[in-house]
Amino acid sequence: MSKVETELLDNHQIKLVVEVEPELVQQEMQAAARRISKHVNIPGFRKGKVPYRVIAQHYGEEMIFEEAIETLGQSVYVEALKESEIEPYAPGSLDDVTRDPVVLTFTIPLIPEVELNDYREVRLPFETEEVTDEMVEETIEGWREQAATLDPVERAIQMGDVVMMDIVGTLVRDEEQENNEAEDDKENDEEMPSTWVNRKGVRVKIDEETTYPVPGFSEKVAGMEAGESRSFDMSFEEDDEEMPEALRGKTVHFEVTCDTVYVQNMPELNDEFAKDVDEDYEDLAAMRADVRSQLEKHAEDAARDRYVAEIFEHLLESVVEIKHPPVMVEDQIDHMMERYDQELRQQGLNLEEYLRIRNIDENQMREDLEEQAEQQVKQMLILGKLVEVEKLSIRDKDITEEIKNASLSFGAQAAVAQQILSTPESKRNISNRLIVDKAIDRLVLIAKGEAPEIGAEEPEEEPVEEEAPVDTVEAVEEPEIEAEASPEVEEPEVEAEEMPEEESTESEDDKNTDESLTDNPDQSEI
């Protein structure tokens, strides 16, 4: 039996040092030599029949040892785990090999440990933002703008106008950036993309609050007339959170051509307008009441998101104790990078191009995501443990109902969608998502002091067997909170007077030639 020593590391991993018996080493060396002999041509010997000493003479003991260590390491690793009674979270890594004697050093990630402690004693205040009359009127004013007609005028652009224009924005690089990118180009043999936005025939609302293509753009183009072109640079601070991340600390050179200036003619705010917005509205008062209801629902949802974030923050700071191996964070970063790449591709970019725009490499991006990934892993572990101790479960009928509701949105294809969603893998994903939601709901009730006793809710049927901890992190990501964001209200379809033909936001050619590199290239303000 090999000699095994263990050392518990600070990062919830264990170092396993195994001194391998010489007899076992010799057995594996002999087996390795036989494997090598099957793939080499040595005069006077048939393949697979070359003696050990001949293989050693031709290829050396070191090559035989390297071949042997692949199988030796695996067998030694398995036996050492059994002897040490170690339960790994994921496969270990062979970090070091020495000879005379043969000593193998492994690093093994351990199963995460979670202590929730007095989590049921947590109490936090829940506060919802009040919906004001001004917020209601602001929403209705937005609907009036959507229903407005646009009439061309022959004058210079004024604040409040809508303008059809061509916009080209390119990143301005300083000498240091150009030198760095020149070196990158030599290595990658590719040209660094510089176009930030390239839109033809795009409509833009010109006012102080417009953020397309960037905040402050309206002031730069005010006073232009149809047919006029204008060039200007706009520089952005490194810490300007209003800017897309890829523009912070950068300068963009704009080439803008004004095509047509329009004045907005908005419909009168009266009962007729309310009925045009939605035929179910009897009058303006009914519309205002419904808008307020929607805003209050949005405020409640936003408050709950903030509340959940506060609960996790409090738990992690002063209540729970969590130990997990680094590989969990690395796996989560991989997941985040993959998802980010998918989102970029939907915008016509990919991760490689995005990294070039930001002038960082993949390693830097992984470092930037590490803290967020760490928090997500800890949240997932908390919820997984909560499911266990609170005895939460999902029933088959919950999954069936979720599949049915999701299928309805496919209309005539609902039956096909239901069949696809009913596969074992899909049901497992739905079950995991539902149990995550249920765990978060329970956390909220606990923090409000409204949680039922553990086990008080007896299932009506045998619950679906759940994996613990929950095997998804995406579903428990920390909510994104935008304290200054305007509440969103479902936008109605408003019947408006016919627009001029040239009013379309983009022609087909424009769509084909769009080379925008913005984080959100379709932020037209109309």
Short mmCIF file of N, CA, C and O in Angstrom, two decimals, residues 171-182 249-251 359:
data_model
loop_
_atom_site.label_atom_id
_atom_site.label_comp_id
_atom_site.label_asym_id
_atom_site.label_seq_id
_atom_site.Cartn_x
_atom_site.Cartn_y
_atom_site.Cartn_z
N LEU A 171 -14.06 55.40 -32.63
CA LEU A 171 -13.22 55.61 -31.46
C LEU A 171 -11.94 56.33 -31.84
O LEU A 171 -11.29 55.98 -32.83
N VAL A 172 -11.58 57.33 -31.06
CA VAL A 172 -10.33 58.07 -31.27
C VAL A 172 -9.30 57.47 -30.34
O VAL A 172 -9.51 57.42 -29.12
N ARG A 173 -8.18 57.03 -30.89
CA ARG A 173 -7.16 56.37 -30.08
C ARG A 173 -5.95 57.29 -29.93
O ARG A 173 -5.51 57.89 -30.90
N ASP A 174 -5.42 57.32 -28.70
CA ASP A 174 -4.22 58.11 -28.49
C ASP A 174 -3.00 57.29 -28.93
O ASP A 174 -3.12 56.13 -29.33
N GLU A 175 -1.84 57.89 -28.84
CA GLU A 175 -0.63 57.27 -29.37
C GLU A 175 -0.32 55.97 -28.64
O GLU A 175 0.06 54.97 -29.26
N GLU A 176 -0.51 55.95 -27.31
CA GLU A 176 -0.21 54.75 -26.54
C GLU A 176 -1.13 53.61 -26.94
O GLU A 176 -0.69 52.47 -27.12
N GLN A 177 -2.44 53.92 -27.12
CA GLN A 177 -3.39 52.90 -27.53
C GLN A 177 -3.05 52.35 -28.91
O GLN A 177 -3.12 51.15 -29.16
N GLU A 178 -2.68 53.27 -29.84
CA GLU A 178 -2.34 52.83 -31.19
C GLU A 178 -1.12 51.92 -31.19
O GLU A 178 -1.06 50.92 -31.90
N ASN A 179 -0.12 52.25 -30.34
CA ASN A 179 1.07 51.41 -30.27
C ASN A 179 0.73 50.03 -29.71
O ASN A 179 1.19 49.01 -30.22
N ASN A 180 -0.13 50.02 -28.64
CA ASN A 180 -0.51 48.74 -28.05
C ASN A 180 -1.29 47.89 -29.05
O ASN A 180 -1.09 46.69 -29.18
N GLU A 181 -2.21 48.55 -29.78
CA GLU A 181 -3.04 47.81 -30.72
C GLU A 181 -2.23 47.36 -31.93
O GLU A 181 -2.49 46.32 -32.52
N ALA A 182 -1.20 48.16 -32.29
CA ALA A 182 -0.33 47.75 -33.39
C ALA A 182 0.40 46.45 -33.03
O ALA A 182 0.55 45.56 -33.86
N GLY A 249 -13.84 56.55 -20.51
CA GLY A 249 -12.44 56.92 -20.68
C GLY A 249 -12.01 57.05 -22.12
O GLY A 249 -10.83 57.22 -22.41
N LYS A 250 -12.96 57.01 -23.05
CA LYS A 250 -12.65 57.06 -24.47
C LYS A 250 -13.17 58.36 -25.09
O LYS A 250 -13.94 59.10 -24.49
N THR A 251 -12.73 58.62 -26.33
CA THR A 251 -13.21 59.74 -27.14
C THR A 251 -13.77 59.17 -28.43
O THR A 251 -13.18 58.28 -29.04
N ASN A 359 -10.09 46.99 -25.09
CA ASN A 359 -8.64 46.94 -24.98
C ASN A 359 -8.19 46.13 -23.76
O ASN A 359 -7.28 46.52 -23.02
#
